[in-house]
Amino acid sequence: MKLAYKVVLVNIAIAIAITAILLLADSGDFSGSGETAFAFGLVCLGLGLIDLFIGFILLLAGAAEWRNGFLLSGATLLLLSGISCGGGAAFA
């Protein structure tokens, strides 16, 4: 598997883990699936922006494989953010 795909999978797993930790830390206050989707969307938005920032820094540094991974990961997380926040806002 290419390094770029590994970076994408790790970042999506981190987003899922952070969302699960937030749901557990909030003592189950996220009662509906729409609120869970909204929380996942916000986590993906934050991580996606961070990944894009790291990708642009790596663009200047010249690390091609890592750059491609972080830019692809940022785009994927921002896409997931829009999908899940849009669905979470519709069902809330």
CSV table of N, CA, C and O in Angstrom, one decimal:
chain,number,residue,atom,x,y,z
A,1,MET,N,0.8,-1.2,0.0
A,1,MET,CA,0.0,0.0,0.0
A,1,MET,C,0.9,1.2,0.0
A,1,MET,O,1.9,1.3,0.7
A,2,LYS,N,0.5,2.2,-0.8
A,2,LYS,CA,1.3,3.4,-0.9
A,2,LYS,C,1.2,4.2,0.4
A,2,LYS,O,0.3,4.1,1.2
A,3,LEU,N,2.3,5.0,0.7
A,3,LEU,CA,2.3,5.8,1.9
A,3,LEU,C,1.2,6.8,2.0
A,3,LEU,O,0.6,7.1,3.1
A,4,ALA,N,0.8,7.4,0.9
A,4,ALA,CA,-0.3,8.4,0.9
A,4,ALA,C,-1.6,7.8,1.4
A,4,ALA,O,-2.3,8.4,2.2
A,5,TYR,N,-1.9,6.5,1.0
A,5,TYR,CA,-3.1,5.9,1.4
A,5,TYR,C,-3.0,5.5,2.9
A,5,TYR,O,-4.0,5.5,3.6
A,6,LYS,N,-1.8,5.2,3.4
A,6,LYS,CA,-1.7,4.9,4.8
A,6,LYS,C,-1.9,6.1,5.6
A,6,LYS,O,-2.6,6.0,6.7
A,7,VAL,N,-1.5,7.3,5.2
A,7,VAL,CA,-1.7,8.5,5.9
A,7,VAL,C,-3.2,8.8,5.9
A,7,VAL,O,-3.7,9.2,7.0
A,8,VAL,N,-3.9,8.6,4.8
A,8,VAL,CA,-5.3,8.9,4.8
A,8,VAL,C,-6.0,7.9,5.8
A,8,VAL,O,-6.9,8.4,6.6
A,9,LEU,N,-5.7,6.7,5.8
A,9,LEU,CA,-6.4,5.7,6.7
A,9,LEU,C,-6.1,6.0,8.2
A,9,LEU,O,-7.0,5.9,9.0
A,10,VAL,N,-4.9,6.4,8.5
A,10,VAL,CA,-4.5,6.7,9.8
A,10,VAL,C,-5.3,8.0,10.3
A,10,VAL,O,-5.8,8.0,11.4
A,11,ASN,N,-5.4,9.0,9.4
A,11,ASN,CA,-6.1,10.2,9.8
A,11,ASN,C,-7.6,10.0,10.0
A,11,ASN,O,-8.2,10.6,10.9
A,12,ILE,N,-8.2,9.1,9.2
A,12,ILE,CA,-9.6,8.8,9.3
A,12,ILE,C,-9.8,8.0,10.6
A,12,ILE,O,-10.8,8.3,11.4
A,13,ALA,N,-8.9,7.1,11.0
A,13,ALA,CA,-9.0,6.4,12.2
A,13,ALA,C,-8.8,7.3,13.4
A,13,ALA,O,-9.5,7.2,14.4
A,14,ILE,N,-8.0,8.3,13.3
A,14,ILE,CA,-7.8,9.3,14.4
A,14,ILE,C,-9.1,10.1,14.5
A,14,ILE,O,-9.5,10.4,15.7
A,15,ALA,N,-9.7,10.5,13.4
A,15,ALA,CA,-11.0,11.2,13.5
A,15,ALA,C,-12.1,10.4,14.2
A,15,ALA,O,-12.8,10.9,15.0
A,16,ILE,N,-12.1,9.1,13.9
A,16,ILE,CA,-13.1,8.3,14.5
A,16,ILE,C,-12.9,8.1,16.0
A,16,ILE,O,-13.8,8.2,16.8
A,17,ALA,N,-11.6,8.0,16.3
A,17,ALA,CA,-11.2,7.8,17.7
A,17,ALA,C,-11.5,9.1,18.5
A,17,ALA,O,-12.0,9.0,19.7
A,18,ILE,N,-11.2,10.2,18.0
A,18,ILE,CA,-11.4,11.5,18.7
A,18,ILE,C,-12.9,11.6,18.9
A,18,ILE,O,-13.4,12.1,20.0
A,19,THR,N,-13.7,11.3,17.9
A,19,THR,CA,-15.2,11.4,18.0
A,19,THR,C,-15.7,10.5,19.1
A,19,THR,O,-16.6,10.9,19.9
A,20,ALA,N,-15.2,9.3,19.1
A,20,ALA,CA,-15.6,8.3,20.2
A,20,ALA,C,-15.2,8.8,21.5
A,20,ALA,O,-16.0,8.7,22.5
A,21,ILE,N,-14.1,9.4,21.7
A,21,ILE,CA,-13.6,9.9,23.0
A,21,ILE,C,-14.5,11.1,23.4
A,21,ILE,O,-14.9,11.2,24.5
A,22,LEU,N,-14.9,12.0,22.4
A,22,LEU,CA,-15.7,13.1,22.7
A,22,LEU,C,-17.1,12.6,23.2
A,22,LEU,O,-17.7,13.2,24.1
A,23,LEU,N,-17.6,11.6,22.5
A,23,LEU,CA,-18.9,11.1,22.9
A,23,LEU,C,-18.9,10.4,24.3
A,23,LEU,O,-19.9,10.6,25.0
A,24,LEU,N,-17.9,9.7,24.6
A,24,LEU,CA,-17.8,9.1,25.9
A,24,LEU,C,-17.5,10.1,27.0
A,24,LEU,O,-18.0,10.0,28.1
A,25,ALA,N,-16.7,11.2,26.7
A,25,ALA,CA,-16.4,12.2,27.7
A,25,ALA,C,-17.6,13.1,28.0
A,25,ALA,O,-17.6,13.7,29.0
A,26,ASP,N,-18.5,13.2,27.0
A,26,ASP,CA,-19.7,14.0,27.2
A,26,ASP,C,-20.8,13.3,28.0
A,26,ASP,O,-21.9,13.7,28.0
A,27,SER,N,-20.4,12.1,28.5
A,27,SER,CA,-21.3,11.3,29.3
A,27,SER,C,-22.7,11.0,28.6
A,27,SER,O,-23.7,11.0,29.1
A,28,GLY,N,-22.5,10.7,27.3
A,28,GLY,CA,-23.7,10.3,26.5
A,28,GLY,C,-24.7,11.4,26.2
A,28,GLY,O,-25.9,11.1,26.0
A,29,ASP,N,-24.3,12.6,26.3
A,29,ASP,CA,-25.2,13.7,26.0
A,29,ASP,C,-25.6,13.8,24.5
A,29,ASP,O,-26.6,14.4,24.2
A,30,PHE,N,-24.8,13.2,23.7
A,30,PHE,CA,-25.2,13.2,22.2
A,30,PHE,C,-26.2,12.1,22.1
A,30,PHE,O,-25.9,10.9,21.9
A,31,SER,N,-27.5,12.4,22.2
A,31,SER,CA,-28.5,11.4,22.2
A,31,SER,C,-28.9,10.9,20.8
A,31,SER,O,-29.3,9.7,20.7
A,32,GLY,N,-28.8,11.7,19.8
A,32,GLY,CA,-29.3,11.3,18.5
A,32,GLY,C,-28.2,11.0,17.5
A,32,GLY,O,-27.0,11.4,17.7
A,33,SER,N,-28.5,10.4,16.5
A,33,SER,CA,-27.5,10.1,15.5
A,33,SER,C,-27.1,11.4,14.7
A,33,SER,O,-25.9,11.5,14.3
A,34,GLY,N,-28.0,12.3,14.6
A,34,GLY,CA,-27.6,13.6,14.0
A,34,GLY,C,-26.6,14.4,14.7
A,34,GLY,O,-25.7,15.0,14.2
A,35,GLU,N,-26.6,14.3,16.1
A,35,GLU,CA,-25.6,15.0,16.9
A,35,GLU,C,-24.3,14.3,16.8
A,35,GLU,O,-23.2,15.0,16.8
A,36,THR,N,-24.3,13.0,16.7
A,36,THR,CA,-23.1,12.2,16.6
A,36,THR,C,-22.4,12.6,15.2
A,36,THR,O,-21.2,12.8,15.1
A,37,ALA,N,-23.2,12.6,14.2
A,37,ALA,CA,-22.7,12.9,12.8
A,37,ALA,C,-22.2,14.4,12.8
A,37,ALA,O,-21.1,14.6,12.2
A,38,PHE,N,-22.8,15.3,13.5
A,38,PHE,CA,-22.4,16.7,13.6
A,38,PHE,C,-21.0,16.8,14.3
A,38,PHE,O,-20.1,17.5,13.9
A,39,ALA,N,-20.9,16.0,15.4
A,39,ALA,CA,-19.6,16.0,16.1
A,39,ALA,C,-18.5,15.4,15.2
A,39,ALA,O,-17.4,15.9,15.2
A,40,PHE,N,-18.8,14.3,14.5
A,40,PHE,CA,-17.8,13.7,13.6
A,40,PHE,C,-17.4,14.7,12.5
A,40,PHE,O,-16.3,14.8,12.2
A,41,GLY,N,-18.4,15.5,12.0
A,41,GLY,CA,-18.1,16.4,11.0
A,41,GLY,C,-17.2,17.6,11.5
A,41,GLY,O,-16.3,18.0,10.8
A,42,LEU,N,-17.4,18.0,12.7
A,42,LEU,CA,-16.5,19.0,13.3
A,42,LEU,C,-15.1,18.5,13.5
A,42,LEU,O,-14.2,19.3,13.3
A,43,VAL,N,-15.0,17.3,14.0
A,43,VAL,CA,-13.7,16.7,14.2
A,43,VAL,C,-13.0,16.6,12.8
A,43,VAL,O,-11.8,16.9,12.7
A,44,CYS,N,-13.7,16.1,11.8
A,44,CYS,CA,-13.1,16.0,10.5
A,44,CYS,C,-12.7,17.4,9.9
A,44,CYS,O,-11.7,17.5,9.2
A,45,LEU,N,-13.5,18.4,10.2
A,45,LEU,CA,-13.2,19.7,9.7
A,45,LEU,C,-11.9,20.2,10.3
A,45,LEU,O,-11.0,20.7,9.6
A,46,GLY,N,-11.7,20.0,11.6
A,46,GLY,CA,-10.5,20.5,12.3
A,46,GLY,C,-9.3,19.7,11.8
A,46,GLY,O,-8.2,20.3,11.5
A,47,LEU,N,-9.4,18.4,11.7
A,47,LEU,CA,-8.3,17.6,11.3
A,47,LEU,C,-7.9,17.8,9.8
A,47,LEU,O,-6.8,17.8,9.4
A,48,GLY,N,-9.0,18.1,9.0
A,48,GLY,CA,-8.7,18.3,7.6
A,48,GLY,C,-8.0,19.6,7.4
A,48,GLY,O,-7.1,19.7,6.5
A,49,LEU,N,-8.3,20.6,8.1
A,49,LEU,CA,-7.6,21.9,8.0
A,49,LEU,C,-6.1,21.8,8.5
A,49,LEU,O,-5.2,22.3,7.8
A,50,ILE,N,-5.9,21.0,9.5
A,50,ILE,CA,-4.6,20.8,10.0
A,50,ILE,C,-3.8,20.0,9.0
A,50,ILE,O,-2.6,20.3,8.7
A,51,ASP,N,-4.4,19.0,8.4
A,51,ASP,CA,-3.7,18.2,7.4
A,51,ASP,C,-3.3,19.0,6.2
A,51,ASP,O,-2.2,18.8,5.6
A,52,LEU,N,-4.2,19.9,5.7
A,52,LEU,CA,-3.9,20.7,4.6
A,52,LEU,C,-2.8,21.7,4.9
A,52,LEU,O,-1.9,21.9,4.1
A,53,PHE,N,-2.7,22.2,6.1
A,53,PHE,CA,-1.6,23.1,6.5
A,53,PHE,C,-0.3,22.3,6.5
A,53,PHE,O,0.7,22.8,6.0
A,54,ILE,N,-0.3,21.1,7.1
A,54,ILE,CA,0.9,20.3,7.1
A,54,ILE,C,1.3,19.9,5.6
A,54,ILE,O,2.5,19.9,5.3
A,55,GLY,N,0.3,19.6,4.8
A,55,GLY,CA,0.6,19.3,3.4
A,55,GLY,C,1.3,20.5,2.7
A,55,GLY,O,2.2,20.3,1.9
A,56,PHE,N,0.8,21.7,2.9
A,56,PHE,CA,1.4,22.9,2.3
A,56,PHE,C,2.8,23.2,2.8
A,56,PHE,O,3.7,23.6,2.1
A,57,ILE,N,3.0,22.9,4.1
A,57,ILE,CA,4.4,23.0,4.6
A,57,ILE,C,5.3,22.0,3.9
A,57,ILE,O,6.5,22.3,3.5
A,58,LEU,N,4.8,20.7,3.8
A,58,LEU,CA,5.6,19.7,3.1
A,58,LEU,C,5.8,20.0,1.6
A,58,LEU,O,6.8,19.5,1.0
A,59,LEU,N,4.9,20.8,1.1
A,59,LEU,CA,5.0,21.2,-0.3
A,59,LEU,C,6.3,22.1,-0.5
A,59,LEU,O,7.0,22.0,-1.5
A,60,LEU,N,6.5,23.0,0.5
A,60,LEU,CA,7.7,23.8,0.5
A,60,LEU,C,9.0,23.0,0.8
A,60,LEU,O,10.0,23.4,0.3
A,61,ALA,N,8.8,22.0,1.6
A,61,ALA,CA,10.0,21.2,2.0
A,61,ALA,C,10.4,20.2,1.0
A,61,ALA,O,11.6,19.8,0.9
A,62,GLY,N,9.5,19.8,0.1
A,62,GLY,CA,9.9,18.9,-1.0
A,62,GLY,C,9.7,17.5,-0.7
A,62,GLY,O,10.2,16.6,-1.5
A,63,ALA,N,9.0,17.1,0.3
A,63,ALA,CA,8.8,15.7,0.7
A,63,ALA,C,7.5,15.2,-0.1
A,63,ALA,O,6.4,15.4,0.4
A,64,ALA,N,7.7,14.6,-1.3
A,64,ALA,CA,6.6,14.4,-2.2
A,64,ALA,C,5.7,13.3,-1.7
A,64,ALA,O,4.4,13.5,-1.8
A,65,GLU,N,6.1,12.2,-1.1
A,65,GLU,CA,5.2,11.2,-0.7
A,65,GLU,C,4.4,11.6,0.5
A,65,GLU,O,3.2,11.4,0.5
A,66,TRP,N,5.0,12.2,1.5
A,66,TRP,CA,4.3,12.7,2.6
A,66,TRP,C,3.4,13.8,2.3
A,66,TRP,O,2.2,13.9,2.8
A,67,ARG,N,3.8,14.7,1.4
A,67,ARG,CA,3.0,15.8,0.9
A,67,ARG,C,1.7,15.3,0.3
A,67,ARG,O,0.6,15.7,0.7
A,68,ASN,N,1.8,14.3,-0.6
A,68,ASN,CA,0.6,13.8,-1.2
A,68,ASN,C,-0.3,13.1,-0.2
A,68,ASN,O,-1.5,13.3,-0.3
A,69,GLY,N,0.2,12.5,0.8
A,69,GLY,CA,-0.6,11.8,1.8
A,69,GLY,C,-1.4,12.8,2.6
A,69,GLY,O,-2.6,12.7,2.8
A,70,PHE,N,-0.7,13.9,3.0
A,70,PHE,CA,-1.4,14.9,3.9
A,70,PHE,C,-2.4,15.7,3.1
A,70,PHE,O,-3.5,16.0,3.6
A,71,LEU,N,-2.1,16.1,1.8
A,71,LEU,CA,-3.0,16.8,1.0
A,71,LEU,C,-4.2,16.0,0.7
A,71,LEU,O,-5.4,16.4,0.7
A,72,LEU,N,-4.0,14.7,0.3
A,72,LEU,CA,-5.1,13.8,0.1
A,72,LEU,C,-6.0,13.6,1.3
A,72,LEU,O,-7.2,13.5,1.3
A,73,SER,N,-5.3,13.4,2.4
A,73,SER,CA,-6.0,13.2,3.7
A,73,SER,C,-6.8,14.5,4.1
A,73,SER,O,-8.0,14.3,4.5
A,74,GLY,N,-6.3,15.6,3.9
A,74,GLY,CA,-7.0,16.8,4.2
A,74,GLY,C,-8.3,17.0,3.3
A,74,GLY,O,-9.3,17.3,3.8
A,75,ALA,N,-8.1,16.7,2.0
A,75,ALA,CA,-9.3,16.8,1.1
A,75,ALA,C,-10.3,15.7,1.5
A,75,ALA,O,-11.5,16.0,1.5
A,76,THR,N,-9.9,14.5,1.9
A,76,THR,CA,-10.9,13.5,2.2
A,76,THR,C,-11.6,13.8,3.5
A,76,THR,O,-12.8,13.7,3.6
A,77,LEU,N,-10.9,14.3,4.5
A,77,LEU,CA,-11.5,14.7,5.8
A,77,LEU,C,-12.5,15.9,5.6
A,77,LEU,O,-13.5,15.9,6.2
A,78,LEU,N,-12.1,16.9,4.7
A,78,LEU,CA,-13.0,18.0,4.5
A,78,LEU,C,-14.3,17.5,3.7
A,78,LEU,O,-15.4,18.0,4.0
A,79,LEU,N,-14.1,16.5,2.9
A,79,LEU,CA,-15.3,16.0,2.2
A,79,LEU,C,-16.2,15.2,3.2
A,79,LEU,O,-17.4,15.4,3.2
A,80,LEU,N,-15.6,14.4,4.0
A,80,LEU,CA,-16.3,13.7,5.1
A,80,LEU,C,-17.0,14.7,6.0
A,80,LEU,O,-18.1,14.5,6.5
A,81,SER,N,-16.3,15.8,6.3
A,81,SER,CA,-16.9,16.9,7.2
A,81,SER,C,-18.2,17.4,6.6
A,81,SER,O,-19.2,17.6,7.2
A,82,GLY,N,-18.1,17.8,5.3
A,82,GLY,CA,-19.3,18.3,4.6
A,82,GLY,C,-20.4,17.3,4.6
A,82,GLY,O,-21.6,17.7,4.8
A,83,ILE,N,-20.1,16.1,4.3
A,83,ILE,CA,-21.2,15.0,4.2
A,83,ILE,C,-21.8,14.8,5.6
A,83,ILE,O,-23.0,14.8,5.7
A,84,SER,N,-21.0,14.6,6.6
A,84,SER,CA,-21.6,14.3,7.9
A,84,SER,C,-22.2,15.5,8.6
A,84,SER,O,-23.2,15.3,9.3
A,85,CYS,N,-21.6,16.7,8.4
A,85,CYS,CA,-22.3,17.8,9.1
A,85,CYS,C,-23.6,18.2,8.3
A,85,CYS,O,-24.6,18.6,9.0
A,86,GLY,N,-23.6,18.0,7.1
A,86,GLY,CA,-24.8,18.2,6.3
A,86,GLY,C,-25.9,17.3,6.7
A,86,GLY,O,-27.1,17.6,6.9
A,87,GLY,N,-25.6,16.0,6.9
A,87,GLY,CA,-26.5,15.0,7.3
A,87,GLY,C,-26.9,15.2,8.8
A,87,GLY,O,-28.1,15.0,9.2
A,88,GLY,N,-25.9,15.6,9.6
A,88,GLY,CA,-26.2,15.8,11.0
A,88,GLY,C,-27.1,17.0,11.2
A,88,GLY,O,-28.0,17.0,12.1
A,89,ALA,N,-27.0,18.0,10.4
A,89,ALA,CA,-27.8,19.2,10.6
A,89,ALA,C,-29.2,18.9,10.1
A,89,ALA,O,-30.2,19.5,10.6
A,90,ALA,N,-29.4,18.0,9.2
A,90,ALA,CA,-30.7,17.7,8.6
A,90,ALA,C,-31.5,16.9,9.6
A,90,ALA,O,-32.8,17.1,9.7
A,91,PHE,N,-30.9,16.1,10.4
A,91,PHE,CA,-31.6,15.2,11.3
A,91,PHE,C,-31.7,15.7,12.8
A,91,PHE,O,-32.3,15.1,13.6
A,92,ALA,N,-31.0,16.8,13.0
A,92,ALA,CA,-31.0,17.4,14.4
A,92,ALA,C,-32.3,18.0,14.8
A,92,ALA,O,-33.2,18.3,14.1
